[in-house]
Amino acid sequence: MTETKNPTKGSNWSYAPSPESSDHFKLKDQYGLFIGGKFVPAASGKRFSTINPATEKVLAHVADAGEKDVDKAVRAARTAYEKVWRKMSGRERGKYLYRIARIIQERSRELAVVESMDGGKPIRESRDLDVPLATAHFFYHAGWADKLPYAFPGKAVRPIGVAGQIIPWNFPLLMVAWKVAPALACGNTVVLKPAETTPLTALLFAEICQEAGLPDGVFNCITGAGSTGAALVKHPGLNKVAFTGSTDVGKAIQKSLAGRTTKLTLELGGKAANIIFEDAAIDQAVEGIINGIFFNQGHVCCAGSRLLVQESVEKEVVAKLKARMAHLIVGDPLDKNTDIGAINSKAQCDRIQDYLKVGQEEGAELFQTNCPIPDKGYFIRPSFFTKVAQSHRIVQEEIFGPVLAIQSFRTLNEALEKANNTPYGLSGGVWTDKGAKIFKVTRGIRAGVIWANTFNKFDPASPFGGYKESGYGREGGRHGLRPYVELS
Ligand code: NDP
């Protein structure tokens, strides 16, 4: 039983545990690579285990792909591209995407539970955001498959070929959808490398492709660590690489592709400013701060990890934020009451703990709630820093955890200067009652997405992507089709 005090009413609020059941499906003990429409073992016979970060228990053993497997997968994708997929009409391709979308819907409960078990995110998020949005991406792109000439009027539209796609662990299934749906809709075939810590929903997605009767080799999934991703990028048979992950690996991929004609899109890190003006609806803004930084344990590239608050309301905002944070429940990702689940891996948990130390050593003041956290698994209490300087590492670097850095400002120009003083440029937020201020801020911040009086809203029709060290290329919307087609 978790007890939280309501500081505004002085009463106790108790929550009985409300765990989502995992009895309705059975994970296999072992998963192979998905190549040419079949699950096959790795050529080396090697496997690695994927664990539940909330319990540290092994969930399944997954094949570890090496260079030979990568080669086999790229060849399978090439054969499917040349013999079947590129020749198929958009209308026919669209039918497969619709079918995939419907099967994701049918298996949504299973997918949500597995996503929470393998990745640590609260079931409320995987159930209400990750899985429905993944479905929406397939429905949306199914609609485009036979309408590509309307997306690029006056141009002849052709697919590119074989796409190698590498995705991270923060939105495993959703990233599958962001990458695979536009590629397939445009007539390309895919070799996907999911993150080492979260391979399971990508493998369930491979089962869904089988169930949908997707022609063999159109979608291939090779599981493994960073070296598998590096081998995929190096493979000369790729026409396109799409990567989401850290800026460091993004740069390594850029180097690896230098001198080749392989096209590249990169969706990398972020350090978004969430800007609260004194004329904002403060209670709503506080909800926006909470959503901006604590959603998905802060493992979000577009997280509002820097709060810029106008000096005149700083005290009020910080006090209300503390009161709101006192209600956040950290714990079992499968419990429907949980607000903040498990940190994705021990490595990421250690990285966040290091930043908590670094911030204090740099002279910032740390605040953490005192909510109970489980003894087993990787958990971090919601945290923020005040008394931070623009030069502090906790302001400049992506922490990718439930840690907010709070700074104040006096004028709009100062807010813009601070917001832009970052190597990143992925997202931002502005909270104000004045429409004119919204326009000034959204034009003044160099970032791909800026939310006004809301945060973390996503739609398949809306392009997403960054500037500067946040990468290039867009995913979603008409813009997101462009990296997957040749125009003439
Ligand atoms: P990575 O960038 O290492 O992981 C992203 C994906 O790239 C994973 O599938 C990974 O495989 C793969 N990969 C790793 N090395 C290579 C390589 N040399 N060539 C090709 N693919 C590779 O992220 P981390 O997991 O190391 O996280 C570190 C930090 O990166 C986080 O703290 C966060 O700041 C940032 N990050 C940002 C993300 C975003 O959405 N922008 C997402 C994830 C992390 P594998 O998992 O098997 O190692």
mmCIF file of N, CA and C in Angstrom, residues 9 14 54 95 273 281 290 294 299 305 334 345 354 357 365 369 422 438 483:
data_model
loop_
_atom_site.group_PDB
_atom_site.id
_atom_site.type_symbol
_atom_site.label_atom_id
_atom_site.label_comp_id
_atom_site.label_asym_id
_atom_site.label_seq_id
_atom_site.Cartn_x
_atom_site.Cartn_y
_atom_site.Cartn_z
ATOM 1 N N LYS A 9 -5.059 19.498 1.225
ATOM 2 C CA LYS A 9 -6.279 19.172 1.989
ATOM 3 C C LYS A 9 -5.960 18.575 3.358
ATOM 4 N N SER A 14 -4.764 6.895 0.111
ATOM 5 C CA SER A 14 -4.116 5.590 0.009
ATOM 6 C C SER A 14 -4.539 4.918 -1.282
ATOM 7 N N ALA A 54 12.513 -3.644 -13.460
ATOM 8 C CA ALA A 54 11.824 -3.416 -12.194
ATOM 9 C C ALA A 54 12.049 -4.554 -11.209
ATOM 10 N N LYS A 95 -2.645 -2.138 -47.978
ATOM 11 C CA LYS A 95 -3.472 -3.159 -47.309
ATOM 12 C C LYS A 95 -2.677 -3.864 -46.219
ATOM 13 N N ALA A 273 14.036 23.527 -23.306
ATOM 14 C CA ALA A 273 13.620 24.519 -22.313
ATOM 15 C C ALA A 273 12.095 24.563 -22.279
ATOM 16 N N ALA A 281 -1.141 30.305 -16.845
ATOM 17 C CA ALA A 281 -2.013 29.634 -15.860
ATOM 18 C C ALA A 281 -1.087 28.689 -15.091
ATOM 19 N N ILE A 290 5.561 18.696 -14.969
ATOM 20 C CA ILE A 290 5.569 17.291 -14.521
ATOM 21 C C ILE A 290 5.571 16.352 -15.730
ATOM 22 N N PHE A 294 8.879 14.136 -16.145
ATOM 23 C CA PHE A 294 8.746 12.832 -15.467
ATOM 24 C C PHE A 294 8.052 11.764 -16.314
ATOM 25 N N HIS A 299 13.139 9.506 -19.764
ATOM 26 C CA HIS A 299 13.881 8.913 -20.898
ATOM 27 C C HIS A 299 13.212 9.380 -22.194
ATOM 28 N N SER A 305 13.602 19.215 -19.971
ATOM 29 C CA SER A 305 14.539 18.964 -18.859
ATOM 30 C C SER A 305 15.136 20.239 -18.270
ATOM 31 N N LEU A 334 3.930 -2.168 -13.768
ATOM 32 C CA LEU A 334 2.669 -2.800 -14.151
ATOM 33 C C LEU A 334 1.493 -2.347 -13.292
ATOM 34 N N SER A 345 17.794 0.573 -17.401
ATOM 35 C CA SER A 345 18.885 -0.386 -17.196
ATOM 36 C C SER A 345 19.749 0.081 -16.036
ATOM 37 N N ASP A 354 25.167 9.492 -11.341
ATOM 38 C CA ASP A 354 26.390 10.291 -11.518
ATOM 39 C C ASP A 354 26.038 11.757 -11.722
ATOM 40 N N LYS A 357 25.177 13.504 -8.594
ATOM 41 C CA LYS A 357 26.394 13.884 -7.844
ATOM 42 C C LYS A 357 27.057 15.093 -8.485
ATOM 43 N N GLU A 365 21.576 23.009 -6.039
ATOM 44 C CA GLU A 365 20.882 22.447 -4.862
ATOM 45 C C GLU A 365 19.875 21.397 -5.338
ATOM 46 N N THR A 369 11.897 13.993 -3.917
ATOM 47 C CA THR A 369 10.776 13.634 -3.053
ATOM 48 C C THR A 369 11.213 12.469 -2.165
ATOM 49 N N THR A 422 22.412 26.023 -25.953
ATOM 50 C CA THR A 422 22.536 24.574 -25.816
ATOM 51 C C THR A 422 22.999 24.012 -27.158
ATOM 52 N N ILE A 438 3.603 33.756 -27.504
ATOM 53 C CA ILE A 438 3.786 32.401 -28.037
ATOM 54 C C ILE A 438 4.496 32.481 -29.385
ATOM 55 N N PRO A 483 12.465 11.287 -46.636
ATOM 56 C CA PRO A 483 13.717 10.509 -46.588
ATOM 57 C C PRO A 483 13.605 9.096 -47.162
#
